[in-house]
Amino acid sequence: GIIMFEHVDAYAGDPIFSLVEQFMKDPREDKVNLTIGFYFDEDGKVPNFSSVDKAKVWAADNPPASPVYLPMDGLPDYRVAVKSLAFGDALPLVDSRLASTQSLGGSGALKVGADLLKRYFPDSELWVSDPTWENHHSIFKGAGVKVNTYRYYNPQTKMLDFSGMLEDLNQLPEKAIVLLHPCCHNPTGIDLTNEQWQQVVDVVKQRNLLAFFDMAYQGFGFGLNEDTQAIKLMAESGQPFLLAQSFSKIFSLYSERVGALYVVCESPETAETIQGQLKFTVRTNYSTPPSSGARLVNHVLASDALTDEWKTELEVMRERMHTMRQQLVTKLGELRPDVDFSYLAAQVGMFSYTGFSPEQIKRLKDEFGVYLIASGRMCVAGLNTRNIEATAKAFAAVC
Ligand code: LMR
C-alpha cells in the first residue's frame, strides 16, 4: 500500500484545550470549570457585551461597501482606534514611531511578532517568565526562536521572586527578547508594582533588550488605563518594544480572532520600514486578516456612548472576579484556619495560581469534579455563588 503520513507523531494535545474537552465529557452535574481563560458570568455563561451586540446590529445593517480583501495590516480605522486603548496616556510618547497591524487575536500578534523578530534578529533568543502561558513557548518555538525562562514565581512563598527576576534579566545579552505580561499575569495572577516595573524598564534599557508585552486582559486588573502602566514606563524610557493586544476576553469576541501587534521603533523612519515588514509578514502567513471582528471593535470604540457602555460592562466583570477571589479566600480561611491563603487574595485578574501539586489537581478533578489546569492555575471567572462553597470545600480537602 501507499506509505505517506505514517511517520507523523500523534499530537499530545494542548494542556488547556484538551482539559476543556475532558470537562465537557464529564457527566457529573456539579462539575466546576476553572480551566480555560473564558470570562463566565454569575450564571456560568460566557456573556455577550450589550455594547458589542449593538455593534453587531449595526454591522448587519451596514455591510462593507465592497466585499474585497482588507489591507494586509488590517482595517485602517480600527488600527487608529485600538492604539489609543493599548497605550492609554502614553500614546503621544510613541505615536510618531509606531508600526502596527491588526492580528488574529493575541496569539496571531505573537506569531507575527515572533516571525518578524526571527527574520531580523536571528541570533536573539526569547526569555519568558517561569511559569508563563504554555502557548508562549509553543508559538515562539514554532517561529524558530529558542525559548528560555527567567525566574518569576517562588513556589515556597507562592509570591513573586522579584530579585531573581531582576538578576536573570541583568544577565541577558543585548537584544535578547523578553516576554512580559503588563497586567493579570497568566498563569499566576501575580503582577509587578509600578516601582518594580520601573526597575525592569531600567534593566531593559541599560542592557538594550527587546521587551515584548503580551496584553490579553487589559481592564481585568485595576482598570483600562491603570493596566497599561508598564507600557507607559517603557514608552517613557524611549526603548523600542513590541506589544500584542487581544480583544478575545475584554470584548468577549473569542471566535472572531481580533487583536493587534504594535512595534514601537526608535524613529519615525524605522517605523515606516517596520510597517512594510509587518505587511510582508502577514502576507506570507495568511495574506490578509478577516474584517468582521475588527469592524465590531472599531464601531464600539468610535462611539463615546458605546465605549462608555462597554467600559461599564468590563468593570462589572472585573469586580465580579475580584469578589469571587476574595470570597474563596474567606471561605478557605474558615474551613482551614491552619493554612495561609493570603497569597491568593494578593493575585489579580482572571487567573490565580493555587500552588497545588499535580496530585492535588488530580484529586480535585477525580474526587470533586473541580477542574484546574495541571500547573495549578485556576480561572477565577469560573467561580459563582452556586459553586464557590463546593470549590472551597474541595480545596480545603486536598490541602
Ligand atoms: C487561557 O490561557 O486559558 C486562554 O488564553 C485561552 C487559550 O488560548 O489558552
Short mmCIF file of C-alpha atoms and ligand atoms in Angstrom, two decimals:
data_model
loop_
_atom_site.label_atom_id
_atom_site.label_comp_id
_atom_site.label_asym_id
_atom_site.label_seq_id
_atom_site.Cartn_x
_atom_site.Cartn_y
_atom_site.Cartn_z
CA GLY A 1 0.00 0.00 0.00
CA ILE A 2 0.94 3.66 -0.14
CA ILE A 3 3.08 4.97 2.71
CA MET A 4 2.86 8.68 3.26
CA PHE A 5 1.91 10.01 6.69
CA GLU A 6 2.96 7.01 8.73
CA HIS A 7 5.95 8.75 10.27
CA VAL A 8 3.81 11.52 11.77
CA ASP A 9 3.57 11.50 15.57
CA ALA A 10 0.21 11.91 17.26
CA TYR A 11 -0.43 15.35 18.79
CA ALA A 12 -0.12 15.08 22.55
CA GLY A 13 -2.92 17.63 22.92
CA ASP A 14 -2.92 21.13 24.33
CA PRO A 15 -2.71 21.45 28.13
CA ILE A 16 -5.64 23.88 28.16
CA PHE A 17 -7.92 22.89 25.26
CA SER A 18 -7.64 19.14 25.92
CA LEU A 19 -8.73 19.65 29.51
CA VAL A 20 -11.78 21.60 28.35
CA GLU A 21 -12.72 18.63 26.15
CA GLN A 22 -12.35 16.34 29.14
CA PHE A 23 -14.51 18.64 31.24
CA MET A 24 -17.27 18.69 28.61
CA LYS A 25 -17.41 14.89 28.64
CA ASP A 26 -17.60 14.66 32.45
CA PRO A 27 -21.20 13.57 33.28
CA ARG A 28 -21.17 14.98 36.83
CA GLU A 29 -23.74 17.76 37.14
CA ASP A 30 -21.93 19.64 39.89
CA LYS A 31 -18.61 19.77 38.00
CA VAL A 32 -16.78 23.11 38.10
CA ASN A 33 -14.83 24.51 35.13
CA LEU A 34 -11.87 26.58 36.31
CA THR A 35 -9.76 25.72 33.27
CA ILE A 36 -9.59 27.89 30.16
CA GLY A 37 -9.50 31.69 30.23
CA PHE A 38 -13.12 32.37 29.34
CA TYR A 39 -14.98 35.01 31.28
CA PHE A 40 -18.04 33.25 32.71
CA ASP A 41 -20.76 35.32 34.36
CA GLU A 42 -22.67 34.57 37.56
CA ASP A 43 -24.85 32.08 35.59
CA GLY A 44 -21.79 30.23 34.33
CA LYS A 45 -22.31 31.53 30.78
CA VAL A 46 -19.81 33.31 28.54
CA PRO A 47 -21.77 36.54 28.03
CA ASN A 48 -22.06 38.86 25.07
CA PHE A 49 -21.44 42.53 25.87
CA SER A 50 -24.60 44.53 25.16
CA SER A 51 -22.37 47.24 23.64
CA VAL A 52 -20.92 44.66 21.23
CA ASP A 53 -24.42 43.31 20.50
CA LYS A 54 -25.39 46.81 19.38
CA ALA A 55 -22.34 46.91 17.13
CA LYS A 56 -23.42 43.56 15.66
CA VAL A 57 -26.85 45.01 14.81
CA TRP A 58 -25.13 47.98 13.19
CA ALA A 59 -22.75 45.68 11.28
CA ALA A 60 -25.62 43.58 9.93
CA ASP A 61 -27.35 46.73 8.66
CA ASN A 62 -24.15 48.22 7.27
CA PRO A 63 -22.14 45.62 5.39
CA PRO A 64 -18.82 46.77 3.93
CA ALA A 65 -19.36 48.86 0.79
CA SER A 66 -17.31 46.35 -1.18
CA PRO A 67 -16.51 42.76 -0.15
CA VAL A 68 -12.82 42.96 -1.12
CA TYR A 69 -9.79 41.98 0.97
CA LEU A 70 -8.73 44.22 3.82
CA PRO A 71 -5.24 45.73 3.59
CA MET A 72 -2.55 43.30 4.78
CA ASP A 73 -2.19 45.23 8.04
CA GLY A 74 -5.93 45.42 8.60
CA LEU A 75 -8.77 47.91 8.78
CA PRO A 76 -7.19 51.41 8.92
CA ASP A 77 -9.82 52.96 11.26
CA TYR A 78 -9.52 50.00 13.59
CA ARG A 79 -5.75 50.38 13.82
CA VAL A 80 -6.21 54.01 14.88
CA ALA A 81 -8.96 53.24 17.41
CA VAL A 82 -7.23 50.37 19.17
CA LYS A 83 -3.85 52.02 19.66
CA SER A 84 -5.41 54.66 21.92
CA LEU A 85 -6.72 51.89 24.10
CA ALA A 86 -3.47 49.91 24.16
CA PHE A 87 -1.18 52.81 25.01
CA GLY A 88 -3.61 54.96 27.01
CA ASP A 89 -1.94 58.15 28.22
CA ALA A 90 1.35 57.02 26.71
CA LEU A 91 0.20 57.16 23.07
CA PRO A 92 1.68 60.64 22.39
CA LEU A 93 5.07 59.28 23.52
CA VAL A 94 5.12 56.58 20.84
CA ASP A 95 2.64 57.56 18.12
CA SER A 96 5.17 59.00 15.68
CA ARG A 97 7.41 55.93 15.85
CA LEU A 98 4.74 53.24 15.90
CA ALA A 99 4.16 50.44 13.39
CA SER A 100 1.07 48.28 13.85
CA THR A 101 -1.07 45.60 12.32
CA GLN A 102 -4.45 44.06 13.00
CA SER A 103 -3.94 40.47 14.12
CA LEU A 104 -5.70 37.15 14.62
CA GLY A 105 -6.23 37.67 18.33
CA GLY A 106 -3.34 37.91 20.76
CA SER A 107 -1.81 34.65 19.54
CA GLY A 108 -1.73 35.92 15.96
CA ALA A 109 0.03 39.08 17.14
CA LEU A 110 2.62 36.99 18.97
CA LYS A 111 3.23 34.83 15.89
CA VAL A 112 3.64 37.77 13.50
CA GLY A 113 5.95 39.43 16.04
CA ALA A 114 7.93 36.22 16.50
CA ASP A 115 8.34 35.76 12.73
CA LEU A 116 9.46 39.36 12.31
CA LEU A 117 11.99 39.06 15.13
CA LYS A 118 13.31 35.73 13.86
CA ARG A 119 13.94 37.31 10.46
CA TYR A 120 15.75 40.43 11.67
CA PHE A 121 17.19 39.24 14.99
CA PRO A 122 18.12 35.66 14.02
CA ASP A 123 20.52 35.28 16.95
CA SER A 124 18.20 36.66 19.61
CA GLU A 125 16.61 34.18 21.99
CA LEU A 126 13.42 34.67 23.98
CA TRP A 127 13.10 34.74 27.74
CA VAL A 128 9.68 34.12 29.29
CA SER A 129 8.62 34.11 32.93
CA ASP A 130 8.74 30.80 34.77
CA PRO A 131 5.89 29.95 34.53
CA THR A 132 4.09 31.54 31.61
CA TRP A 133 1.14 30.73 29.34
CA GLU A 134 2.09 27.37 27.77
CA ASN A 135 1.47 28.66 24.26
CA HIS A 136 4.16 31.34 24.59
CA HIS A 137 6.70 28.52 24.45
CA SER A 138 4.97 26.85 21.50
CA ILE A 139 4.40 29.94 19.37
CA PHE A 140 7.99 31.16 19.61
CA LYS A 141 9.44 27.68 19.17
CA GLY A 142 7.18 27.36 16.14
CA ALA A 143 8.76 30.52 14.75
CA GLY A 144 12.23 29.03 15.28
CA VAL A 145 13.11 31.17 18.30
CA LYS A 146 14.86 29.46 21.21
CA VAL A 147 12.87 29.91 24.42
CA ASN A 148 14.43 30.30 27.88
CA THR A 149 12.94 31.30 31.22
CA TYR A 150 13.61 33.96 33.83
CA ARG A 151 12.69 33.48 37.48
CA TYR A 152 9.26 34.84 38.39
CA TYR A 153 7.30 32.66 40.80
CA ASN A 154 8.69 31.40 44.07
CA PRO A 155 6.93 28.11 44.90
CA GLN A 156 7.99 28.35 48.57
CA THR A 157 6.44 31.76 49.27
CA LYS A 158 3.86 31.46 46.45
CA MET A 159 4.84 35.05 45.67
CA LEU A 160 6.88 36.93 43.09
CA ASP A 161 10.62 36.26 43.06
CA PHE A 162 11.44 39.79 42.04
CA SER A 163 15.13 39.74 42.95
CA GLY A 164 15.51 36.51 40.94
CA MET A 165 13.71 38.08 38.01
CA LEU A 166 15.93 41.18 38.03
CA GLU A 167 19.06 39.10 38.46
CA ASP A 168 18.15 36.95 35.46
CA LEU A 169 17.24 39.92 33.26
CA ASN A 170 20.53 41.52 34.23
CA GLN A 171 22.41 38.57 32.73
CA LEU A 172 20.81 38.72 29.30
CA PRO A 173 22.76 39.52 26.16
CA GLU A 174 21.99 42.64 24.17
CA LYS A 175 18.85 42.42 22.00
CA ALA A 176 17.55 39.39 23.88
CA ILE A 177 13.76 39.29 23.64
CA VAL A 178 11.91 39.42 26.98
CA LEU A 179 8.25 38.48 27.13
CA LEU A 180 6.39 40.47 29.78
CA HIS A 181 2.76 40.42 30.95
CA PRO A 182 1.83 44.08 31.61
CA CYS A 183 -1.17 43.06 33.73
CA CYS A 184 -3.02 39.99 35.02
CA HIS A 185 -0.09 37.60 34.66
CA ASN A 186 -1.13 34.31 33.08
CA PRO A 187 -0.97 31.83 34.83
CA THR A 188 -0.03 33.21 38.26
CA GLY A 189 -2.17 36.34 38.70
CA ILE A 190 0.94 37.89 40.30
CA ASP A 191 1.76 41.33 38.91
CA LEU A 192 4.62 43.74 39.47
CA THR A 193 4.13 47.04 41.29
CA ASN A 194 4.84 50.24 39.37
CA GLU A 195 8.13 50.61 41.25
CA GLN A 196 9.13 47.11 40.20
CA TRP A 197 8.14 47.83 36.61
CA GLN A 198 10.38 50.87 36.64
CA GLN A 199 13.29 48.69 37.70
CA VAL A 200 12.55 46.20 34.92
CA VAL A 201 12.33 49.00 32.37
CA ASP A 202 15.68 50.36 33.61
CA VAL A 203 17.35 46.97 33.11
CA VAL A 204 15.78 46.54 29.67
CA LYS A 205 17.10 49.92 28.65
CA GLN A 206 20.55 49.56 30.22
CA ARG A 207 21.12 46.18 28.58
CA ASN A 208 19.40 47.19 25.31
CA LEU A 209 16.88 44.32 25.50
CA LEU A 210 13.77 43.99 23.38
CA ALA A 211 10.63 43.77 25.52
CA PHE A 212 7.59 42.03 24.03
CA PHE A 213 4.46 42.75 26.08
CA ASP A 214 1.50 40.39 25.81
CA MET A 215 -1.67 42.17 26.94
CA ALA A 216 -4.72 39.90 26.75
CA TYR A 217 -6.52 41.07 29.91
CA GLN A 218 -6.41 44.87 29.84
CA GLY A 219 -9.05 46.17 32.25
CA PHE A 220 -9.35 42.94 34.22
CA GLY A 221 -6.70 44.11 36.71
CA PHE A 222 -7.28 47.60 38.06
CA GLY A 223 -8.74 49.44 35.07
CA LEU A 224 -8.11 50.08 31.39
CA ASN A 225 -5.58 52.85 31.90
CA GLU A 226 -4.17 51.51 35.17
CA ASP A 227 -3.32 48.23 33.45
CA THR A 228 -1.09 50.00 30.90
CA GLN A 229 1.36 51.39 33.49
CA ALA A 230 4.18 49.07 32.48
CA ILE A 231 3.71 50.04 28.85
CA LYS A 232 3.71 53.70 29.79
CA LEU A 233 7.01 53.35 31.67
CA MET A 234 8.58 51.52 28.72
CA ALA A 235 7.29 54.23 26.37
CA GLU A 236 8.79 56.94 28.58
CA SER A 237 12.17 55.19 28.51
CA GLY A 238 12.44 55.63 24.73
CA GLN A 239 13.46 51.98 24.37
CA PRO A 240 11.88 50.20 21.35
CA PHE A 241 9.48 47.35 22.22
CA LEU A 242 6.63 45.19 20.93
CA LEU A 243 3.08 44.82 22.22
CA ALA A 244 0.44 42.20 21.47
CA GLN A 245 -3.16 43.18 22.20
CA SER A 246 -6.17 40.85 22.33
CA PHE A 247 -9.91 41.53 22.30
CA SER A 248 -10.95 37.93 22.93
CA LYS A 249 -11.66 38.36 26.62
CA ILE A 250 -12.26 42.06 27.01
CA PHE A 251 -14.83 42.23 24.18
CA SER A 252 -15.97 38.62 24.59
CA LEU A 253 -15.05 38.14 20.92
CA TYR A 254 -13.15 34.87 21.23
CA SER A 255 -14.04 33.27 17.92
CA GLU A 256 -13.72 36.43 15.84
CA ARG A 257 -9.93 36.42 16.37
CA VAL A 258 -9.34 40.11 16.76
CA GLY A 259 -6.24 41.77 18.15
CA ALA A 260 -3.27 43.91 17.17
CA LEU A 261 0.51 43.92 17.14
CA TYR A 262 2.49 47.11 17.76
CA VAL A 263 6.17 47.71 17.21
CA VAL A 264 7.43 50.85 18.92
CA CYS A 265 10.55 51.79 16.95
CA GLU A 266 13.44 54.18 17.62
CA SER A 267 12.38 56.70 14.95
CA PRO A 268 9.54 57.51 12.52
CA GLU A 269 11.79 56.33 9.68
CA THR A 270 12.37 52.85 11.09
CA ALA A 271 8.67 52.64 11.99
CA GLU A 272 7.81 53.12 8.33
CA THR A 273 10.16 50.33 7.33
CA ILE A 274 8.80 48.03 10.02
CA GLN A 275 5.25 48.84 8.88
CA GLY A 276 6.16 47.42 5.49
CA GLN A 277 7.75 44.34 7.03
CA LEU A 278 4.66 43.74 9.17
CA LYS A 279 2.60 43.70 5.98
CA PHE A 280 5.05 41.25 4.42
CA THR A 281 4.94 39.00 7.50
CA VAL A 282 1.14 38.93 7.38
CA ARG A 283 1.12 38.36 3.62
CA THR A 284 3.42 35.35 3.94
CA ASN A 285 1.39 33.90 6.83
CA TYR A 286 -2.28 34.29 5.95
CA SER A 287 -2.29 37.14 3.40
CA THR A 288 -4.88 39.46 4.99
CA PRO A 289 -7.00 39.50 8.15
CA PRO A 290 -10.77 38.99 8.43
CA SER A 291 -12.90 42.10 8.84
CA SER A 292 -15.94 41.33 10.97
CA GLY A 293 -14.40 41.37 14.46
CA ALA A 294 -12.35 44.46 13.71
CA ARG A 295 -15.46 46.28 12.45
CA LEU A 296 -17.25 45.48 15.72
CA VAL A 297 -14.42 46.66 17.97
CA ASN A 298 -13.94 49.76 15.86
CA HIS A 299 -17.65 50.58 15.96
CA VAL A 300 -17.73 50.40 19.76
CA LEU A 301 -14.56 52.45 20.18
CA ALA A 302 -15.68 55.06 17.62
CA SER A 303 -18.81 55.83 19.63
CA ASP A 304 -18.50 57.56 23.02
CA ALA A 305 -21.82 56.13 24.17
CA LEU A 306 -20.95 52.54 23.21
CA THR A 307 -17.45 52.90 24.65
CA ASP A 308 -18.90 54.05 27.97
CA GLU A 309 -21.33 51.17 27.94
CA TRP A 310 -18.54 48.70 27.17
CA LYS A 311 -16.32 50.12 29.93
CA THR A 312 -19.14 49.71 32.45
CA GLU A 313 -19.67 46.11 31.39
CA LEU A 314 -15.94 45.44 31.66
CA GLU A 315 -15.93 46.91 35.16
CA VAL A 316 -18.71 44.54 36.22
CA MET A 317 -16.56 41.61 35.07
CA ARG A 318 -13.50 42.89 36.91
CA GLU A 319 -15.47 43.43 40.10
CA ARG A 320 -17.11 40.03 39.91
CA MET A 321 -13.80 38.21 39.53
CA HIS A 322 -12.34 40.23 42.40
CA THR A 323 -15.32 39.43 44.64
CA MET A 324 -15.16 35.71 43.82
CA ARG A 325 -11.45 35.55 44.61
CA GLN A 326 -11.93 37.32 47.94
CA GLN A 327 -14.92 35.12 48.85
CA LEU A 328 -12.96 31.98 48.08
CA VAL A 329 -10.12 33.14 50.32
CA THR A 330 -12.58 33.95 53.13
CA LYS A 331 -14.27 30.55 52.88
CA LEU A 332 -10.93 28.75 52.75
CA GLY A 333 -9.84 30.65 55.85
CA GLU A 334 -12.95 29.42 57.68
CA LEU A 335 -12.50 25.83 56.54
CA ARG A 336 -8.74 25.66 57.01
CA PRO A 337 -7.58 28.27 59.53
CA ASP A 338 -4.31 26.33 59.73
CA VAL A 339 -3.38 27.19 56.12
CA ASP A 340 -2.33 30.65 54.91
CA PHE A 341 -4.24 31.53 51.74
CA SER A 342 -3.37 35.22 51.74
CA TYR A 343 -1.25 34.72 48.60
CA LEU A 344 -4.45 34.02 46.66
CA ALA A 345 -6.02 37.29 47.79
CA ALA A 346 -2.99 39.21 46.51
CA GLN A 347 -3.38 37.86 42.96
CA VAL A 348 -5.06 39.90 40.23
CA GLY A 349 -7.14 39.36 37.11
CA MET A 350 -8.66 36.31 35.51
CA PHE A 351 -6.29 33.71 36.96
CA SER A 352 -4.97 32.56 40.29
CA TYR A 353 -2.13 30.21 40.94
CA THR A 354 -3.14 27.84 43.70
CA GLY A 355 0.29 26.34 44.21
CA PHE A 356 -1.40 22.92 44.28
CA SER A 357 0.68 19.96 43.16
CA PRO A 358 -0.27 17.81 40.16
CA GLU A 359 -1.53 15.19 42.66
CA GLN A 360 -3.79 17.75 44.34
CA ILE A 361 -5.07 18.93 40.95
CA LYS A 362 -5.83 15.31 40.01
CA ARG A 363 -7.71 14.74 43.28
CA LEU A 364 -9.75 17.89 42.73
CA LYS A 365 -10.79 16.59 39.33
CA ASP A 366 -11.30 12.91 40.18
CA GLU A 367 -12.92 13.24 43.61
CA PHE A 368 -14.70 16.59 43.37
CA GLY A 369 -15.20 17.37 39.66
CA VAL A 370 -13.28 20.64 40.11
CA TYR A 371 -11.11 21.21 37.02
CA LEU A 372 -7.96 23.35 37.11
CA ILE A 373 -5.02 23.41 34.68
CA ALA A 374 -2.34 20.87 35.63
CA SER A 375 0.03 23.71 36.54
CA GLY A 376 -2.31 24.69 39.39
CA ARG A 377 -3.85 27.63 37.58
CA MET A 378 -7.50 28.40 38.27
CA CYS A 379 -9.70 30.61 36.11
CA VAL A 380 -11.35 32.75 38.77
CA ALA A 381 -14.18 33.68 36.40
CA GLY A 382 -15.40 30.06 36.59
CA LEU A 383 -16.45 30.67 40.21
CA ASN A 384 -20.00 31.79 41.01
CA THR A 385 -22.24 31.90 44.07
CA ARG A 386 -23.57 28.40 43.30
CA ASN A 387 -20.22 26.60 43.04
CA ILE A 388 -17.93 28.58 45.31
CA GLU A 389 -18.87 26.71 48.51
CA ALA A 390 -18.23 23.30 46.95
CA THR A 391 -14.99 24.54 45.38
CA ALA A 392 -13.73 25.88 48.70
CA LYS A 393 -14.57 22.57 50.40
CA ALA A 394 -12.77 20.64 47.68
CA PHE A 395 -9.69 22.88 48.01
CA ALA A 396 -9.78 22.52 51.79
CA ALA A 397 -9.99 18.75 51.49
CA VAL A 398 -6.87 18.39 49.35
CA CYS A 399 -4.53 20.68 51.29
C1 LMR B 1 -6.01 30.66 28.52
O1 LMR B 1 -4.86 30.88 28.90
O2 LMR B 1 -6.76 29.85 29.06
C2 LMR B 1 -6.54 31.45 27.37
O3 LMR B 1 -5.62 32.37 26.94
C3 LMR B 1 -7.07 30.60 26.31
C4 LMR B 1 -6.00 29.96 25.48
O4 LMR B 1 -5.93 30.25 24.29
O5 LMR B 1 -5.24 29.16 26.01
#
